[in-house]
Amino acid sequence: MRADKREEAVKHLRAAIKLFDELATEFTKVPIYRESLAIAQRVLGQHLGGGALQSGEAKKLRRASLKLFEDLASEFPTVPSYYHGCAESALYLGAELAEAGQHQEAEKAYRRAFQAYGKLFEEFPVIGDYLWGVREARRGLVNLLKSTGRPQDATAVCGQAIEVYEKLLSKYPNRVVFRVELAKAYGL
């Protein structure tokens, strides 16, 4: 993003969060307002975080976004976009927590992302974003576990990914991308 537009973007995101919060509070039965609030919080958290949770506000926004998506996914278990929002929020939170050296919290976030993306990918294997999410959550979690001296735990995570890819290959033997991801999981 252009530096001269960053402040303007933050201003608009804050205004959107205020509006969506008011709408979500007033119209509690309309989930799109909570989803929109969660998205705006996640995006503002990205702008403020700058990669390493440089502000307490960024961390608070990330957590609030994740909580909203978790609540929505719980209330509406058949809506994949809520699981996707949960997975994406957890993945970005995990990356930023890991970068900030908050390893235990990062591990929890990565595991949440891996679980949510794995569920989505098994149910909707043709959606590329879900494959990307499984791969990125696995990679982040494996790298974190290795860097904190837990190579056996990293191997176990790869084993979980291998199970997913093998199951998908049995259903879709001609999907080359599943073979490639399986090979990557074998290689840790």
CSV table of C-alpha atoms in Angstrom, one decimal:
chain,number,residue,atom,x,y,z
A,1,MET,CA,0.0,0.0,0.0
A,2,ARG,CA,1.2,3.5,-0.8
A,3,ALA,CA,2.4,5.2,2.4
A,4,ASP,CA,0.4,8.4,1.7
A,5,LYS,CA,-2.8,6.3,1.6
A,6,ARG,CA,-2.2,4.2,4.7
A,7,GLU,CA,-3.6,6.8,7.2
A,8,GLU,CA,-6.6,7.2,5.0
A,9,ALA,CA,-7.2,3.4,4.8
A,10,VAL,CA,-6.9,3.2,8.6
A,11,LYS,CA,-9.4,6.0,9.0
A,12,HIS,CA,-11.9,4.2,6.7
A,13,LEU,CA,-11.4,0.9,8.4
A,14,ARG,CA,-12.1,2.5,11.8
A,15,ALA,CA,-15.3,4.0,10.5
A,16,ALA,CA,-16.4,0.7,9.0
A,17,ILE,CA,-15.7,-1.1,12.3
A,18,LYS,CA,-17.8,1.5,14.1
A,19,LEU,CA,-20.6,1.2,11.7
A,20,PHE,CA,-20.6,-2.6,11.5
A,21,ASP,CA,-20.4,-2.8,15.3
A,22,GLU,CA,-23.5,-0.6,15.6
A,23,LEU,CA,-25.3,-2.7,13.0
A,24,ALA,CA,-24.3,-6.0,14.6
A,25,THR,CA,-25.5,-4.7,18.0
A,26,GLU,CA,-28.8,-3.5,16.6
A,27,PHE,CA,-29.6,-6.4,14.3
A,28,THR,CA,-28.3,-9.4,16.2
A,29,LYS,CA,-30.2,-11.8,13.9
A,30,VAL,CA,-28.3,-10.6,10.8
A,31,PRO,CA,-25.0,-12.4,10.6
A,32,ILE,CA,-23.6,-10.5,7.7
A,33,TYR,CA,-22.9,-7.5,10.0
A,34,ARG,CA,-20.8,-9.6,12.4
A,35,GLU,CA,-19.0,-11.2,9.4
A,36,SER,CA,-18.3,-7.7,8.0
A,37,LEU,CA,-17.2,-6.5,11.4
A,38,ALA,CA,-14.8,-9.4,11.7
A,39,ILE,CA,-13.3,-8.8,8.2
A,40,ALA,CA,-12.8,-5.1,8.9
A,41,GLN,CA,-11.1,-5.9,12.3
A,42,ARG,CA,-8.8,-8.4,10.6
A,43,VAL,CA,-7.8,-6.0,7.9
A,44,LEU,CA,-7.2,-3.1,10.3
A,45,GLY,CA,-5.2,-5.5,12.5
A,46,GLN,CA,-3.0,-6.3,9.4
A,47,HIS,CA,-2.5,-2.5,8.7
A,48,LEU,CA,-1.6,-1.7,12.3
A,49,GLY,CA,0.4,-4.9,13.0
A,50,GLY,CA,2.9,-4.4,10.3
A,51,GLY,CA,3.9,-8.0,10.6
A,52,ALA,CA,4.9,-8.3,14.2
A,53,LEU,CA,2.0,-7.1,16.3
A,54,GLN,CA,3.6,-3.8,16.9
A,55,SER,CA,0.6,-2.5,18.7
A,56,GLY,CA,-1.6,-3.9,21.3
A,57,GLU,CA,-4.6,-2.7,19.3
A,58,ALA,CA,-3.6,-4.9,16.3
A,59,LYS,CA,-3.5,-8.0,18.6
A,60,LYS,CA,-6.8,-7.1,20.1
A,61,LEU,CA,-8.4,-6.6,16.6
A,62,ARG,CA,-7.0,-10.0,15.4
A,63,ARG,CA,-8.4,-11.8,18.4
A,64,ALA,CA,-11.8,-10.0,18.2
A,65,SER,CA,-12.0,-11.0,14.5
A,66,LEU,CA,-11.2,-14.6,15.3
A,67,LYS,CA,-13.7,-14.7,18.1
A,68,LEU,CA,-16.5,-13.3,15.9
A,69,PHE,CA,-15.8,-15.9,13.2
A,70,GLU,CA,-15.6,-18.7,15.7
A,71,ASP,CA,-19.0,-17.6,17.1
A,72,LEU,CA,-20.5,-17.4,13.6
A,73,ALA,CA,-19.1,-20.9,12.6
A,74,SER,CA,-20.6,-22.3,15.8
A,75,GLU,CA,-24.0,-20.7,15.2
A,76,PHE,CA,-24.0,-21.5,11.5
A,77,PRO,CA,-22.0,-24.8,11.0
A,78,THR,CA,-23.1,-25.2,7.4
A,79,VAL,CA,-21.7,-21.8,6.2
A,80,PRO,CA,-18.2,-22.4,4.8
A,81,SER,CA,-17.3,-18.7,4.7
A,82,TYR,CA,-17.4,-18.5,8.5
A,83,TYR,CA,-14.9,-21.4,8.8
A,84,HIS,CA,-12.8,-19.7,6.2
A,85,GLY,CA,-12.8,-16.4,8.1
A,86,CYS,CA,-11.9,-18.3,11.3
A,87,ALA,CA,-9.1,-20.2,9.5
A,88,GLU,CA,-7.7,-17.1,7.9
A,89,SER,CA,-7.9,-15.0,11.1
A,90,ALA,CA,-6.2,-17.7,13.0
A,91,LEU,CA,-3.5,-18.2,10.4
A,92,TYR,CA,-2.5,-14.5,10.3
A,93,LEU,CA,-2.7,-14.3,14.1
A,94,GLY,CA,-0.4,-17.3,14.4
A,95,ALA,CA,2.2,-15.8,12.0
A,96,GLU,CA,2.3,-12.5,13.8
A,97,LEU,CA,2.4,-14.1,17.3
A,98,ALA,CA,5.3,-16.4,16.1
A,99,GLU,CA,7.2,-13.4,14.7
A,100,ALA,CA,6.7,-11.6,18.0
A,101,GLY,CA,8.1,-14.6,19.9
A,102,GLN,CA,4.8,-15.6,21.6
A,103,HIS,CA,5.2,-19.2,20.7
A,104,GLN,CA,2.6,-20.9,22.8
A,105,GLU,CA,-0.1,-18.5,21.6
A,106,ALA,CA,1.2,-18.8,18.0
A,107,GLU,CA,1.0,-22.6,18.2
A,108,LYS,CA,-2.7,-22.5,19.3
A,109,ALA,CA,-3.6,-20.1,16.5
A,110,TYR,CA,-1.8,-22.2,13.9
A,111,ARG,CA,-3.5,-25.4,15.1
A,112,ARG,CA,-6.8,-23.7,14.9
A,113,ALA,CA,-6.1,-22.5,11.4
A,114,PHE,CA,-4.8,-26.0,10.4
A,115,GLN,CA,-8.0,-27.6,11.8
A,116,ALA,CA,-10.4,-25.2,10.2
A,117,TYR,CA,-8.7,-25.2,6.8
A,118,GLY,CA,-8.4,-29.0,6.9
A,119,LYS,CA,-12.1,-29.3,7.5
A,120,LEU,CA,-12.9,-26.9,4.7
A,121,PHE,CA,-10.4,-28.6,2.3
A,122,GLU,CA,-11.8,-32.1,3.0
A,123,GLU,CA,-15.4,-30.8,2.3
A,124,PHE,CA,-14.5,-28.6,-0.7
A,125,PRO,CA,-11.3,-29.9,-2.2
A,126,VAL,CA,-11.7,-28.0,-5.4
A,127,ILE,CA,-11.4,-24.6,-3.8
A,128,GLY,CA,-7.8,-23.5,-4.1
A,129,ASP,CA,-7.9,-21.1,-1.1
A,130,TYR,CA,-8.5,-24.0,1.2
A,131,LEU,CA,-5.6,-26.0,-0.1
A,132,TRP,CA,-3.4,-22.9,0.3
A,133,GLY,CA,-4.6,-22.5,3.8
A,134,VAL,CA,-3.9,-26.1,4.8
A,135,ARG,CA,-0.4,-25.7,3.3
A,136,GLU,CA,0.3,-22.4,5.0
A,137,ALA,CA,-1.0,-23.4,8.4
A,138,ARG,CA,1.0,-26.6,8.2
A,139,ARG,CA,4.1,-24.8,7.1
A,140,GLY,CA,3.8,-22.2,9.9
A,141,LEU,CA,3.1,-24.7,12.6
A,142,VAL,CA,5.9,-27.0,11.4
A,143,ASN,CA,8.4,-24.2,11.3
A,144,LEU,CA,7.3,-23.0,14.7
A,145,LEU,CA,7.6,-26.5,16.2
A,146,LYS,CA,11.0,-27.0,14.7
A,147,SER,CA,12.3,-23.6,15.8
A,148,THR,CA,11.2,-24.3,19.4
A,149,GLY,CA,13.0,-27.7,19.5
A,150,ARG,CA,10.1,-30.0,18.9
A,151,PRO,CA,10.9,-31.9,15.7
A,152,GLN,CA,8.7,-34.9,16.6
A,153,ASP,CA,5.7,-32.7,17.0
A,154,ALA,CA,6.5,-31.2,13.6
A,155,THR,CA,6.6,-34.6,12.1
A,156,ALA,CA,3.2,-35.4,13.7
A,157,VAL,CA,1.6,-32.4,12.0
A,158,CYS,CA,3.0,-33.5,8.7
A,159,GLY,CA,1.5,-36.9,9.3
A,160,GLN,CA,-1.9,-35.3,9.8
A,161,ALA,CA,-1.5,-33.4,6.5
A,162,ILE,CA,-0.4,-36.6,4.8
A,163,GLU,CA,-3.6,-38.3,5.9
A,164,VAL,CA,-5.7,-35.6,4.4
A,165,TYR,CA,-3.8,-35.6,1.1
A,166,GLU,CA,-3.9,-39.4,0.9
A,167,LYS,CA,-7.6,-39.5,1.5
A,168,LEU,CA,-8.2,-36.9,-1.2
A,169,LEU,CA,-6.0,-38.7,-3.6
A,170,SER,CA,-8.1,-41.9,-3.1
A,171,LYS,CA,-11.1,-39.8,-4.1
A,172,TYR,CA,-9.5,-37.7,-6.8
A,173,PRO,CA,-6.5,-39.7,-8.2
A,174,ASN,CA,-6.0,-37.4,-11.1
A,175,ARG,CA,-5.5,-34.2,-9.1
A,176,VAL,CA,-1.8,-33.5,-9.6
A,177,VAL,CA,-1.8,-30.7,-7.0
A,178,PHE,CA,-2.7,-33.2,-4.3
A,179,ARG,CA,0.3,-35.4,-5.2
A,180,VAL,CA,2.5,-32.3,-5.1
A,181,GLU,CA,1.2,-31.3,-1.6
A,182,LEU,CA,1.6,-34.9,-0.4
A,183,ALA,CA,5.2,-34.9,-1.5
A,184,LYS,CA,5.8,-31.6,0.3
A,185,ALA,CA,4.3,-33.0,3.5
A,186,TYR,CA,6.6,-36.0,3.2
A,187,GLY,CA,9.5,-33.7,3.0
A,188,LEU,CA,8.5,-31.7,6.1
